[in-house]
């Protein structure tokens, strides 16, 4: 899974941010409140992030010689359709492991599920100390309006006209500003957020590295027998921003300081060195499927899904035999202003 690799890749940024936060703001706080937004339930990446964050804080606490047991309130958020029960089912072993790893002077960790959209309020005022989100904020609250000229494409593509590019950016700006405004109410002054978003390196809105997986998917859709109208009205509610665009929106919204930006890349294939390449393609396609299957079913119905993903697998296999495909990750670390 790419997300797992991304979480590893961004570990130093998260560690640095949370340690700084602890040294500056948290030694006297009885319960540290942490939220992971868009946590999903797949592979339980959410709990490994939480465990990593708590390890960093516990290390900072011990380094400071703070002998007081620290309690944690952890919030795992996703849309209400997320399978929270899978997460809840693994909580008891998570808590036992945490206690064992941390030793006797570890306090308590209370974990809560928070169903709802992060484009609305999720927490009380000035409640959170640290917010994390990975591979979620590129999902828009809706497909942008006014993109009917993007015929034959399902996302930004080589042939996308300028008015459609603008519509995608405008929707992202609106959504990301709303996200910042909501979090600005919920995060304490001096509190921090580390957000990793699937994005792009270039300032050009169309780049192969940020659009190609959807261009290949559009090829698979175009190979199926659908009415033209049905095909033309299917679009992906996603936007892959550049670091520059994120910086501009953060400055304009005004509630957070941008402390650090880090751009990295991961291969589409989960493990480049693995011998059996078809297994890798399967992982990649499975991951894409988990993201878009509900959108496809609601637009095209569920009878087409197997054939569609078989076609996509074939197209991905051919592409990967010929070229190296990567995802770009933009990670930003932010502090809530006074
Ligand atoms: C690709 S998964 C990332 C999961 C996890 N953070 C990781 O890194 O493995 C994206 C998640 O974002 C969630 N998501 C998308 N839009 C959301 C929204 N508006 N509010 C909350 N969660 C959202 C999806 O439901 C999905 O579980």
Short mmCIF file of C-alpha atoms in Angstrom, two decimals, residues 86-332:
data_model
loop_
_atom_site.label_atom_id
_atom_site.label_comp_id
_atom_site.label_asym_id
_atom_site.label_seq_id
_atom_site.Cartn_x
_atom_site.Cartn_y
_atom_site.Cartn_z
CA UNK A 86 -13.10 -2.73 12.21
CA UNK A 87 -11.12 -0.05 14.04
CA UNK A 88 -13.00 -0.55 17.29
CA UNK A 89 -12.42 -4.32 17.03
CA UNK A 90 -8.67 -3.83 17.15
CA UNK A 91 -8.59 -1.28 19.97
CA UNK A 92 -8.08 -3.62 22.90
CA UNK A 93 -4.92 -5.16 21.40
CA UNK A 94 -3.73 -1.67 20.44
CA UNK A 95 -4.10 -0.45 24.03
CA UNK A 96 -2.41 -3.53 25.48
CA UNK A 97 0.53 -3.19 23.05
CA UNK A 98 0.89 0.50 23.80
CA UNK A 99 1.01 -0.13 27.54
CA UNK A 100 3.60 -2.89 27.06
CA UNK A 101 5.78 -0.79 24.77
CA UNK A 102 5.66 2.30 26.99
CA UNK A 103 6.20 0.67 30.37
CA UNK A 104 4.74 1.31 33.81
CA UNK A 105 4.76 5.10 33.78
CA UNK A 106 2.40 5.28 30.78
CA UNK A 107 -0.98 6.87 31.52
CA UNK A 108 -4.17 6.14 29.59
CA UNK A 109 -5.09 6.36 25.94
CA UNK A 110 -8.80 6.85 25.20
CA UNK A 111 -9.76 6.32 21.55
CA UNK A 112 -12.94 7.69 19.99
CA UNK A 113 -14.48 7.39 16.52
CA UNK A 114 -15.71 10.67 15.02
CA UNK A 115 -17.96 10.14 11.98
CA UNK A 116 -18.43 13.26 9.86
CA UNK A 117 -16.88 15.38 7.12
CA UNK A 118 -13.73 17.32 7.94
CA UNK A 119 -15.21 20.11 5.80
CA UNK A 120 -17.46 20.86 8.78
CA UNK A 121 -16.96 21.27 12.54
CA UNK A 122 -16.06 18.01 14.32
CA UNK A 123 -14.80 19.13 17.77
CA UNK A 124 -15.51 21.78 20.44
CA UNK A 125 -13.66 25.12 20.46
CA UNK A 126 -9.96 25.02 21.38
CA UNK A 127 -9.99 21.32 22.09
CA UNK A 128 -7.25 19.76 19.94
CA UNK A 129 -3.48 19.93 20.45
CA UNK A 130 -2.37 18.03 17.35
CA UNK A 131 -4.10 17.17 14.07
CA UNK A 132 -2.83 14.64 11.54
CA UNK A 133 -4.23 13.77 8.14
CA UNK A 134 -2.69 11.68 5.35
CA UNK A 135 -3.90 11.05 1.80
CA UNK A 136 -7.38 12.43 2.49
CA UNK A 137 -7.48 16.18 1.84
CA UNK A 138 -7.19 15.84 -1.94
CA UNK A 139 -10.78 14.53 -1.82
CA UNK A 140 -13.14 17.41 -2.55
CA UNK A 141 -16.50 17.86 -0.87
CA UNK A 142 -18.13 17.58 -4.32
CA UNK A 143 -17.35 17.40 -8.04
CA UNK A 144 -16.67 21.01 -9.16
CA UNK A 145 -19.55 22.75 -10.93
CA UNK A 146 -19.25 23.78 -14.60
CA UNK A 147 -16.89 21.07 -15.85
CA UNK A 148 -19.08 19.67 -18.63
CA UNK A 149 -16.48 20.76 -21.24
CA UNK A 150 -14.05 18.13 -19.92
CA UNK A 151 -15.41 15.52 -22.35
CA UNK A 152 -13.71 12.10 -22.48
CA UNK A 153 -11.84 12.84 -19.22
CA UNK A 154 -12.76 12.05 -15.65
CA UNK A 155 -10.23 14.36 -13.98
CA UNK A 156 -7.71 16.98 -15.11
CA UNK A 157 -6.06 15.59 -18.26
CA UNK A 158 -3.88 16.77 -21.14
CA UNK A 159 -6.96 17.98 -23.05
CA UNK A 160 -8.73 19.67 -20.11
CA UNK A 161 -9.78 23.24 -21.05
CA UNK A 162 -8.71 26.25 -18.88
CA UNK A 163 -12.22 26.92 -17.49
CA UNK A 164 -12.31 23.36 -16.11
CA UNK A 165 -8.83 23.74 -14.57
CA UNK A 166 -10.11 26.88 -12.84
CA UNK A 167 -13.25 25.13 -11.62
CA UNK A 168 -11.15 22.36 -10.03
CA UNK A 169 -8.83 24.86 -8.32
CA UNK A 170 -11.75 27.02 -7.10
CA UNK A 171 -13.44 24.00 -5.51
CA UNK A 172 -10.18 22.97 -3.81
CA UNK A 173 -9.55 26.51 -2.55
CA UNK A 174 -13.08 26.68 -1.14
CA UNK A 175 -12.82 23.25 0.53
CA UNK A 176 -9.31 23.65 1.93
CA UNK A 177 -10.14 27.14 3.28
CA UNK A 178 -13.23 25.69 4.96
CA UNK A 179 -11.08 22.92 6.44
CA UNK A 180 -8.60 25.48 7.84
CA UNK A 181 -11.39 27.69 9.20
CA UNK A 182 -13.06 24.76 11.01
CA UNK A 183 -9.74 23.54 12.46
CA UNK A 184 -8.82 27.08 13.50
CA UNK A 185 -11.78 26.99 15.89
CA UNK A 186 -10.90 23.57 17.22
CA UNK A 187 -7.09 23.71 17.63
CA UNK A 188 -5.59 25.55 20.63
CA UNK A 189 -3.32 28.55 20.01
CA UNK A 190 0.14 27.07 19.35
CA UNK A 191 -1.43 23.71 18.43
CA UNK A 192 -0.09 22.00 15.32
CA UNK A 193 -1.25 20.10 12.24
CA UNK A 194 0.76 17.85 9.91
CA UNK A 195 -1.10 17.21 6.66
CA UNK A 196 0.05 15.02 3.76
CA UNK A 197 -1.86 15.53 0.54
CA UNK A 198 -1.52 13.73 -2.77
CA UNK A 199 -0.27 16.61 -4.92
CA UNK A 200 2.19 17.69 -7.57
CA UNK A 201 5.65 19.26 -7.88
CA UNK A 202 4.91 21.50 -10.83
CA UNK A 203 2.93 24.73 -10.82
CA UNK A 204 1.21 23.50 -14.00
CA UNK A 205 -2.15 21.99 -13.08
CA UNK A 206 -1.77 19.17 -15.60
CA UNK A 207 1.24 16.97 -14.88
CA UNK A 208 1.56 13.30 -15.62
CA UNK A 209 2.55 12.57 -12.01
CA UNK A 210 -0.67 14.03 -10.61
CA UNK A 211 -3.19 12.92 -13.26
CA UNK A 212 -1.98 9.78 -15.00
CA UNK A 213 -3.76 7.16 -12.87
CA UNK A 214 -7.07 8.82 -13.80
CA UNK A 215 -6.14 9.12 -17.49
CA UNK A 216 -5.56 5.36 -17.52
CA UNK A 217 -8.82 4.83 -15.68
CA UNK A 218 -10.64 6.99 -18.24
CA UNK A 219 -9.20 4.66 -20.93
CA UNK A 220 -10.72 1.67 -19.12
CA UNK A 221 -14.08 3.45 -18.87
CA UNK A 222 -13.94 4.43 -22.56
CA UNK A 223 -13.36 0.75 -23.43
CA UNK A 224 -16.67 -0.18 -21.81
CA UNK A 225 -20.01 0.17 -23.56
CA UNK A 226 -21.63 3.13 -21.82
CA UNK A 227 -23.93 5.81 -23.17
CA UNK A 228 -21.91 8.94 -24.01
CA UNK A 229 -23.96 11.05 -21.60
CA UNK A 230 -23.26 8.60 -18.76
CA UNK A 231 -19.51 8.71 -19.44
CA UNK A 232 -19.36 12.48 -19.81
CA UNK A 233 -21.05 13.11 -16.49
CA UNK A 234 -18.66 10.95 -14.44
CA UNK A 235 -15.89 12.98 -12.77
CA UNK A 236 -13.53 12.40 -9.88
CA UNK A 237 -14.00 14.79 -6.90
CA UNK A 238 -10.29 15.19 -6.30
CA UNK A 239 -7.64 17.89 -6.63
CA UNK A 240 -3.89 17.38 -6.39
CA UNK A 241 -2.46 20.73 -5.23
CA UNK A 242 1.10 22.04 -5.50
CA UNK A 243 3.00 23.27 -2.44
CA UNK A 244 2.69 26.82 -3.84
CA UNK A 245 -1.12 26.60 -4.03
CA UNK A 246 -1.31 25.26 -0.47
CA UNK A 247 0.91 28.12 0.78
CA UNK A 248 -1.29 30.73 -0.93
CA UNK A 249 -4.53 29.34 0.50
CA UNK A 250 -3.03 29.05 4.02
CA UNK A 251 -1.83 32.67 3.87
CA UNK A 252 -5.16 33.95 2.55
CA UNK A 253 -7.20 32.09 5.19
CA UNK A 254 -4.85 33.46 7.83
CA UNK A 255 -5.33 31.27 10.94
CA UNK A 256 -2.20 29.11 10.65
CA UNK A 257 1.52 29.69 10.09
CA UNK A 258 3.12 27.38 7.56
CA UNK A 259 6.23 26.04 9.33
CA UNK A 260 7.51 23.39 6.97
CA UNK A 261 6.79 21.97 3.51
CA UNK A 262 8.19 18.71 2.23
CA UNK A 263 7.58 17.21 -1.20
CA UNK A 264 8.28 13.51 -1.71
CA UNK A 265 7.37 10.76 -4.14
CA UNK A 266 6.36 7.11 -3.92
CA UNK A 267 6.21 4.56 -6.67
CA UNK A 268 2.78 3.32 -7.75
CA UNK A 269 4.09 -0.13 -6.94
CA UNK A 270 4.09 -0.95 -3.26
CA UNK A 271 7.50 -2.61 -3.35
CA UNK A 272 9.73 -1.94 -6.33
CA UNK A 273 12.08 -4.80 -5.52
CA UNK A 274 9.41 -7.45 -5.25
CA UNK A 275 9.93 -10.18 -7.87
CA UNK A 276 6.30 -10.90 -8.70
CA UNK A 277 5.30 -7.65 -10.42
CA UNK A 278 1.72 -8.73 -11.13
CA UNK A 279 1.13 -8.92 -7.36
CA UNK A 280 2.20 -5.27 -7.16
CA UNK A 281 -0.14 -4.17 -9.90
CA UNK A 282 -2.87 -6.00 -8.07
CA UNK A 283 -2.09 -3.98 -4.92
CA UNK A 284 -2.14 -0.71 -6.83
CA UNK A 285 -5.44 -1.47 -8.54
CA UNK A 286 -6.95 -2.74 -5.27
CA UNK A 287 -6.00 0.50 -3.58
CA UNK A 288 -7.51 2.62 -6.38
CA UNK A 289 -10.61 0.41 -6.28
CA UNK A 290 -11.14 0.94 -2.54
CA UNK A 291 -11.19 4.69 -3.19
CA UNK A 292 -13.48 4.94 -6.21
CA UNK A 293 -15.72 1.89 -6.15
CA UNK A 294 -18.56 3.62 -4.24
CA UNK A 295 -18.52 6.54 -6.72
CA UNK A 296 -18.60 4.14 -9.66
CA UNK A 297 -21.43 2.07 -8.26
CA UNK A 298 -23.60 5.10 -7.62
CA UNK A 299 -23.01 6.37 -11.18
CA UNK A 300 -22.82 3.21 -13.33
CA UNK A 301 -24.35 0.51 -11.09
CA UNK A 302 -22.56 -2.48 -9.57
CA UNK A 303 -22.77 -4.91 -12.53
CA UNK A 304 -19.90 -3.23 -14.43
CA UNK A 305 -17.35 -3.14 -11.63
CA UNK A 306 -15.49 -6.46 -12.15
CA UNK A 307 -15.11 -5.98 -15.90
CA UNK A 308 -14.04 -2.37 -15.46
CA UNK A 309 -11.30 -3.21 -12.96
CA UNK A 310 -10.10 -6.15 -15.12
CA UNK A 311 -9.66 -3.68 -17.97
CA UNK A 312 -7.92 -1.20 -15.68
CA UNK A 313 -5.57 -3.92 -14.44
CA UNK A 314 -4.60 -4.77 -18.05
CA UNK A 315 -3.98 -1.10 -18.87
CA UNK A 316 -1.92 -0.57 -15.69
CA UNK A 317 0.13 -3.71 -16.41
CA UNK A 318 1.05 -2.45 -19.88
CA UNK A 319 1.87 1.03 -18.57
CA UNK A 320 4.04 -0.22 -15.73
CA UNK A 321 6.02 -2.48 -18.04
CA UNK A 322 6.98 0.60 -20.05
CA UNK A 323 7.33 3.48 -17.59
CA UNK A 324 7.94 4.42 -13.99
CA UNK A 325 4.85 5.96 -12.40
CA UNK A 326 4.93 7.89 -9.14
CA UNK A 327 2.61 9.70 -6.76
CA UNK A 328 3.74 13.06 -5.36
CA UNK A 329 3.10 13.78 -1.69
CA UNK A 330 3.04 17.31 -0.31
CA UNK A 331 3.46 17.36 3.48
CA UNK A 332 2.93 20.57 5.42
#
